XYZ file of C-alpha atoms in Angstrom:
493
model
C 38.253 11.844 83.834
C 38.656 9.217 81.117
C 35.601 10.025 78.902
C 36.299 7.129 76.560
C 36.280 4.618 79.438
C 33.241 6.204 80.994
C 31.208 6.063 77.734
C 32.347 2.540 77.054
C 33.874 3.298 73.662
C 36.263 5.415 71.668
C 35.805 9.095 70.857
C 36.754 10.812 67.649
C 38.742 13.942 68.304
C 37.000 17.099 67.178
C 38.312 18.713 64.009
C 39.059 22.322 63.717
C 37.102 24.472 61.306
C 40.159 24.750 59.069
C 40.447 20.984 58.762
C 36.748 20.741 57.863
C 37.149 23.365 55.147
C 40.188 21.555 53.752
C 38.222 18.302 53.501
C 35.303 20.040 51.756
C 37.669 21.595 49.237
C 39.228 18.206 48.559
C 35.819 16.599 48.045
C 34.744 19.319 45.631
C 38.030 19.015 43.736
C 37.508 15.242 43.414
C 33.916 15.740 42.229
C 35.107 18.214 39.581
C 37.820 15.784 38.483
C 35.320 12.925 38.125
C 32.859 15.168 36.282
C 35.602 16.294 33.925
C 36.545 12.681 33.235
C 32.897 11.823 32.516
C 32.523 14.810 30.213
C 35.741 13.874 28.407
C 34.571 10.277 27.966
C 31.156 11.458 26.818
C 32.742 13.893 24.371
C 34.935 11.163 22.936
C 31.912 8.899 22.541
C 29.934 11.714 20.914
C 32.780 12.372 18.481
C 32.900 8.684 17.563
C 29.157 8.640 17.015
C 29.363 11.871 15.045
C 32.065 10.455 12.772
C 30.231 7.149 12.332
C 26.872 8.729 11.461
C 28.139 11.930 9.796
C 26.349 14.046 12.385
C 27.407 17.216 14.129
C 28.081 17.198 17.861
C 24.972 19.312 18.451
C 22.830 16.760 16.593
C 24.334 13.895 18.601
C 23.619 15.673 21.885
C 20.106 16.584 20.783
C 19.489 12.979 19.766
C 20.527 11.788 23.226
C 18.295 14.321 24.948
C 15.357 13.250 22.768
C 16.010 9.591 23.592
C 16.011 10.364 27.314
C 12.815 12.420 27.003
C 11.150 9.661 24.985
C 12.029 7.070 27.610
C 10.598 9.287 30.344
C 7.306 9.750 28.480
C 6.955 6.046 27.754
C 7.588 5.165 31.407
C 4.905 7.613 32.527
C 2.221 5.812 30.488
C 0.262 3.203 32.398
C 0.093 -0.105 30.465
C -3.305 -0.981 31.937
C -4.867 2.287 30.811
C -3.482 1.910 27.285
C -4.962 -1.571 26.999
C -8.368 -0.291 28.051
C -8.180 2.506 25.521
C -7.466 0.157 22.606
C -10.755 -1.648 23.166
C -12.682 1.457 22.070
C -10.301 2.521 19.297
C -12.309 0.885 16.519
C -15.472 2.805 17.462
C -13.871 6.261 17.498
C -14.362 6.883 13.760
C -18.141 6.350 14.026
C -18.823 8.122 17.325
C -21.251 10.989 16.767
C -21.241 13.844 16.208
C -17.578 14.804 16.468
C -15.008 14.608 13.660
C -12.712 11.705 14.513
C -8.984 12.468 14.199
C -6.188 9.922 14.185
C -2.467 10.487 13.682
C 0.149 8.320 12.027
C 3.893 8.766 12.231
C 5.929 7.509 9.317
C 9.404 5.997 9.893
C 12.556 7.777 8.812
C 13.526 6.911 5.257
C 16.711 4.953 4.652
C 18.346 7.913 2.953
C 17.557 10.021 6.028
C 19.136 7.565 8.452
C 22.210 6.834 6.316
C 23.169 10.438 5.843
C 22.746 10.886 9.594
C 21.503 14.437 9.524
C 17.957 13.680 10.682
C 16.872 13.122 14.259
C 13.546 11.447 15.025
C 11.686 14.088 17.053
C 8.217 12.471 17.126
C 7.054 9.805 19.589
C 3.786 7.897 19.227
C 2.392 7.122 22.669
C -0.470 4.861 23.787
C -3.984 6.194 24.426
C -4.031 8.171 21.170
C -1.244 10.533 22.164
C 1.694 11.816 20.151
C 4.620 13.968 21.285
C 6.873 16.347 19.336
C 10.303 17.155 20.810
C 11.843 20.522 19.987
C 15.270 21.908 20.957
C 15.146 24.934 23.240
C 17.714 27.205 24.912
C 17.317 28.127 28.568
C 18.115 31.497 30.128
C 21.542 30.251 31.194
C 22.250 29.288 27.526
C 22.005 25.573 28.284
C 20.306 23.289 25.790
C 17.153 21.365 26.631
C 14.281 19.490 24.972
C 10.691 20.687 25.185
C 7.956 18.134 24.438
C 4.449 19.011 23.245
C 1.957 16.172 23.753
C -1.277 15.980 21.740
C -4.172 13.602 22.358
C -6.501 12.293 19.626
C -8.845 9.362 19.065
C -5.974 7.046 18.154
C -2.296 7.165 17.210
C -0.130 4.903 15.059
C 3.634 4.632 15.360
C 6.235 3.889 12.716
C 5.730 0.139 13.199
C 2.011 0.235 12.334
C 1.034 -1.405 9.032
C -1.703 -0.411 6.616
C -3.688 -3.387 7.848
C -3.525 -2.060 11.427
C -4.679 1.340 10.236
C -7.600 -0.100 8.289
C -8.835 -2.455 11.021
C -8.691 0.096 13.845
C -9.786 3.195 11.945
C -11.548 2.654 8.619
C -13.365 -0.678 9.037
C -16.140 0.887 11.198
C -16.755 3.504 8.488
C -17.128 0.815 5.834
C -19.588 -1.150 7.954
C -21.605 2.000 8.602
C -21.649 2.909 4.934
C -23.198 -0.370 3.774
C -25.249 -1.429 6.818
C -26.452 2.043 7.786
C -27.355 3.089 4.268
C -31.068 2.997 5.033
C -30.531 6.293 6.872
C -28.791 7.875 3.900
C -25.460 7.470 5.676
C -22.204 8.406 4.011
C -18.698 8.125 5.369
C -15.577 10.125 4.581
C -11.925 9.513 5.337
C -9.230 11.928 4.231
C -5.490 12.071 4.775
C -3.929 15.386 5.792
C -0.326 16.415 6.364
C 2.715 18.088 4.896
C 4.371 16.867 1.749
C 6.361 13.656 2.159
C 4.553 12.541 5.322
C 3.086 9.327 3.871
C -0.492 10.278 2.919
C -0.516 8.478 -0.441
C 1.061 5.390 1.127
C -1.756 5.337 3.678
C -4.542 5.782 1.121
C -3.211 3.807 -1.873
C -0.303 1.783 -0.538
C 1.949 -0.186 -2.846
C 1.502 -3.512 -4.592
C -1.210 -6.100 -4.099
C -0.193 -7.668 -0.774
C 0.078 -6.392 2.771
C 1.196 -2.978 1.540
C -2.218 -2.182 0.069
C -3.688 1.082 1.277
C -7.072 2.082 2.627
C -8.834 2.484 -0.747
C -8.304 -1.051 -2.132
C -8.968 -2.607 1.278
C -12.184 -0.624 1.751
C -13.534 -1.600 -1.686
C -12.805 -5.258 -0.999
C -14.633 -5.140 2.341
C -17.628 -3.366 0.804
C -17.936 -6.123 -1.780
C -17.661 -8.778 0.928
C -20.366 -7.099 3.039
C -22.628 -6.833 0.003
C -22.203 -10.544 -0.688
C -23.125 -11.366 2.913
C -26.249 -9.192 2.770
C -27.320 -10.826 -0.498
C -28.181 -13.897 1.566
C -30.759 -11.775 3.392
C -32.505 -10.750 0.182
C -30.570 -7.580 -0.711
C -29.180 -6.729 -4.136
C -26.350 -4.207 -4.262
C -24.902 -2.210 -7.129
C -21.782 -0.086 -6.756
C -20.354 2.627 -8.980
C -17.130 4.554 -8.535
C -15.778 7.902 -9.656
C -12.209 9.076 -9.264
C -11.511 12.797 -9.601
C -8.692 15.159 -8.780
C -8.620 18.870 -8.050
C -5.622 20.361 -9.846
C -5.095 24.134 -9.698
C -8.755 24.605 -8.663
C -10.027 22.584 -11.639
C -11.855 19.277 -11.302
C -10.410 16.582 -13.534
C -11.751 13.082 -14.250
C -9.004 10.504 -13.699
C -11.012 7.682 -15.294
C -11.769 9.372 -18.597
C -9.220 8.622 -21.359
C -7.563 11.712 -22.737
C -8.831 13.990 -19.996
C -6.765 17.178 -19.677
C -6.511 19.968 -17.166
C -8.634 22.328 -19.283
C -11.733 20.154 -19.216
C -14.287 21.675 -16.894
C -16.572 19.760 -14.552
C -19.180 21.249 -12.280
C -19.816 20.221 -8.712
C -23.500 19.552 -8.116
C -25.518 18.433 -5.117
C -27.494 15.221 -5.387
C -31.306 15.692 -5.170
C -31.402 13.688 -1.961
C -28.510 15.753 -0.609
C -26.504 12.715 0.411
C -23.317 12.306 -1.632
C -20.899 14.641 -3.424
C -21.410 14.542 -7.174
C -19.477 15.935 -10.150
C -21.208 16.390 -13.492
C -19.707 14.814 -16.586
C -17.361 12.365 -14.866
C -17.309 8.642 -15.484
C -19.146 6.342 -13.096
C -17.816 2.863 -13.586
C -19.495 -0.207 -12.079
C -17.504 -2.036 -9.416
C -18.316 -5.728 -9.494
C -15.112 -7.342 -8.255
C -11.936 -6.613 -6.341
C -9.850 -6.963 -9.515
C -12.015 -4.415 -11.321
C -11.596 -1.965 -8.444
C -7.823 -2.533 -8.364
C -7.598 -1.818 -12.080
C -9.624 1.344 -11.612
C -7.283 2.553 -8.856
C -4.208 1.833 -10.995
C -5.622 3.832 -13.910
C -6.357 6.775 -11.673
C -2.932 6.667 -10.013
C -1.235 6.700 -13.415
C -3.226 9.763 -14.510
C -2.724 11.789 -11.337
C -0.491 14.858 -11.423
C 2.789 13.908 -9.700
C 6.089 15.806 -9.849
C 9.427 15.792 -8.050
C 10.446 18.434 -5.501
C 13.388 18.818 -3.150
C 11.323 17.296 -0.345
C 9.582 14.470 -2.199
C 10.588 12.594 -5.348
C 6.924 11.817 -6.089
C 5.029 14.776 -4.716
C 1.271 14.792 -5.373
C 0.293 18.067 -7.005
C -3.478 17.615 -6.668
C -6.169 16.429 -4.275
C -7.790 13.141 -5.286
C -11.230 11.874 -4.269
C -12.407 8.284 -4.685
C -16.220 8.298 -4.563
C -17.963 4.942 -4.169
C -21.751 5.109 -4.588
C -23.615 2.188 -3.000
C -27.236 1.346 -3.869
C -29.081 -1.602 -2.365
C -32.602 -2.944 -2.866
C -34.511 -5.464 -0.794
C -36.157 -7.799 -3.267
C -39.172 -8.677 -1.120
C -40.096 -5.234 0.225
C -38.643 -3.053 -2.515
C -36.844 -0.897 0.062
C -33.995 1.170 -1.398
C -30.746 1.739 0.500
C -28.289 4.464 -0.450
C -24.798 5.090 0.851
C -21.575 6.731 -0.198
C -17.950 6.141 0.775
C -15.579 9.049 0.120
C -11.828 8.431 0.396
C -9.717 11.562 -0.059
C -5.962 11.865 -0.516
C -5.093 15.519 -0.009
C -1.982 17.041 -1.515
C 0.555 17.952 1.145
C 1.098 21.449 2.408
C 4.571 22.675 1.612
C 6.878 25.582 2.238
C 8.323 26.896 -0.983
C 11.652 27.676 0.685
C 12.171 23.977 1.494
C 10.515 22.370 -1.530
C 12.300 24.638 -4.047
C 9.125 24.992 -6.143
C 9.487 27.255 -9.177
C 7.392 28.005 -12.245
C 4.558 25.488 -12.618
C 5.462 23.797 -9.348
C 5.152 27.142 -7.543
C 1.687 27.716 -9.023
C 0.637 24.229 -7.913
C 1.971 24.799 -4.407
C 0.045 28.065 -4.091
C -3.188 26.373 -5.212
C -2.647 23.491 -2.779
C -1.923 25.744 0.196
C -4.890 27.989 -0.653
C -7.356 25.100 -0.755
C -5.995 23.670 2.509
C -6.342 27.106 4.088
C -9.978 27.189 2.929
C -10.468 23.780 4.534
C -9.175 25.246 7.780
C -11.590 28.170 7.461
C -14.498 25.732 7.078
C -13.551 23.830 10.210
C -13.075 27.097 12.078
C -16.565 28.257 11.069
C -18.054 24.887 12.062
C -16.370 24.947 15.465
C -17.638 28.484 16.102
C -21.189 27.539 15.076
C -21.386 30.236 12.411
C -24.482 30.413 10.235
C -22.467 30.895 7.055
C -19.916 28.202 6.304
C -17.523 29.208 3.466
C -17.742 25.949 1.523
C -17.581 27.650 -1.872
C -14.256 29.366 -1.287
C -12.503 26.418 -2.955
C -13.421 23.423 -5.097
C -12.139 21.071 -2.403
C -14.434 22.328 0.365
C -17.358 22.690 -2.055
C -17.046 19.061 -3.102
C -16.668 17.929 0.518
C -19.662 19.969 1.719
C -22.030 16.950 2.058
C -19.317 15.164 4.061
C -18.642 18.050 6.437
C -22.175 19.397 6.730
C -23.475 16.852 9.198
C -24.995 14.108 7.045
C -22.364 11.456 7.703
C -19.296 10.374 9.624
C -15.905 11.947 8.971
C -12.446 10.679 9.864
C -9.290 12.714 9.354
C -5.913 11.031 9.218
C -2.994 13.300 10.079
C 0.300 12.000 8.730
C 3.401 13.267 10.514
C 6.963 13.596 9.228
C 9.354 12.653 12.092
C 12.510 14.449 10.954
C 13.771 17.430 12.946
C 13.594 20.075 10.151
C 9.859 19.300 9.785
C 9.060 19.749 13.483
C 7.534 23.191 12.948
C 5.226 21.938 10.153
C 4.336 18.917 12.285
C 3.324 21.205 15.137
C 1.113 23.215 12.769
C -0.548 20.029 11.486
C -1.184 18.749 15.010
C -2.602 22.057 16.220
C -4.951 22.095 13.227
C -5.925 18.487 13.950
C -6.706 19.370 17.574
C -9.016 22.122 16.321
C -10.741 19.742 13.905
C -11.141 17.095 16.613
C -13.356 19.510 18.566
C -15.706 20.181 15.628
C -19.223 18.804 16.012
C -20.873 17.998 12.710
C -24.375 19.334 12.291
C -23.606 22.764 13.728
C -23.664 25.904 11.650
C -27.047 25.289 10.024
C -26.440 21.844 8.570
C -29.737 20.026 7.995
C -30.789 16.559 6.917
C -33.757 15.769 4.678
C -35.615 12.706 5.936
C -37.472 10.823 3.199
C -40.444 8.700 4.226
C -41.108 5.232 2.913
C -43.598 6.443 0.270
C -41.099 8.904 -1.184
C -42.572 12.079 0.331
C -40.158 14.451 2.000
C -40.876 15.301 5.590
C -40.026 18.472 7.464
C -36.385 19.395 7.880
C -34.648 18.312 11.055
C -31.671 19.814 12.763
C -28.962 17.173 12.509
C -27.454 18.212 15.827
C -30.574 18.357 18.020
C -33.164 16.389 16.019
C -35.759 19.168 16.440
C -37.954 20.182 13.515
C -37.234 23.568 12.064
C -39.611 25.682 10.009
C -38.894 26.102 6.328
C -36.499 28.979 5.721
C -38.403 30.051 2.584
C -41.703 30.453 4.430
C -43.239 33.865 3.745
C -43.485 36.308 6.593
C -45.958 39.132 7.061
C -45.402 42.490 5.409
C -43.651 45.127 7.398
C -45.757 48.094 8.538
C -45.930 51.015 6.140
C -43.700 54.001 6.859
C -43.232 57.374 5.252
C -40.266 56.021 3.276
C -42.127 53.029 1.896
C -45.165 55.191 1.054
C -43.002 57.651 -0.879
C -41.390 54.778 -2.770
C -44.813 53.417 -3.702
C -45.910 56.829 -5.008
C -42.842 57.147 -7.251
C -43.430 53.643 -8.569
C -47.055 54.443 -9.444
C -45.983 57.585 -11.363
C -43.508 55.558 -13.429
């Protein structure tokens, strides 16, 4: 029977099992040949890139894996959701009662890109997220990239300017400080991160133009708000102090001839609102030019030295304290507020910074105070009754800011280079812990002052419920044999 004619077409003769195996072997051989050609071409391209950028082959391959991982993460982000998130970004720093945390990634320096040894391992994502890419080795000894993604109130990439940072993060704090002063409000913003991550650039900036930092921009906006409120019958006066904490000593940066041996005490204001240091200069701030001159004087007096990681490494914590007092002419109502802008010295590893002698002593003092800051946030997050504010001068001075009487914003500056990935992970993990802290826990109270100047009962800043005075006397304990014997001995003496 002609099967081909019966089926109306042609039939392919069946192949033997040997012929099938031969074809499979040929296909596999061709696939291996093509893969080898691709690997050879890729290796040649990697060698060219390595020679052009003075990078090792491992760095080139790691850079490619990071680029592929970055592209995957960016594609997974929904554009519509990121747009919706940006609408609420400016209110994150004033949302109660949590500590607001925002991260900023600095770009690679020119010297880092020209020498070609640094790979950008940090990616700023929309919706307040930031990813750190680390090289890992699998069980089969193959190389891979592992990404850790953190989510905060907002994130700023390497393209963000100081103006973007101020508008989205700090402007709400400034408005709260001057318009919400009738509640005794104070606002605090501090920059945290390892050495060389761009903290001072964020807080002070450079020059008088678009590169200005948060401090000069905030002072200018405060003056503008005060001028607007003057049309409603308010009169504002502003005074500023600029101090630094160097080796656990408070130093006045505005006092001519001030040295490291001069001692200043940290005191609490009677109203319990703003951090205060005794004996430091309080200079009036009446114009933007006067404030700019004040900032320049303080920057020139700050302790700055060179290390292997940073040519201008800050060796002290600086605090710009702006005290705002307003009075309504018609009613006589007094308004008080305080704006605290803190530039923390960067944490550093002595093995990388090469600190020796005086620099080593400074590094130890810096790391100790930052560790105490972490202990304070840990105690606040756990709701402990005792908060170790007095373990360092930094936390003691920031106690009114962290105790629940105001709004606090922490800026985490991130170094994107690969050797700093471990420190960046530590900073981000600490920031995630701080972001969960609710101010007002751990016994923080607020004293409410009535309009006639009489203090009312204390209120719990977290729940708003009235609490009895802690110093109220309680009844005597019942007499026991031990207390009776003690009383008899006392009467004999």
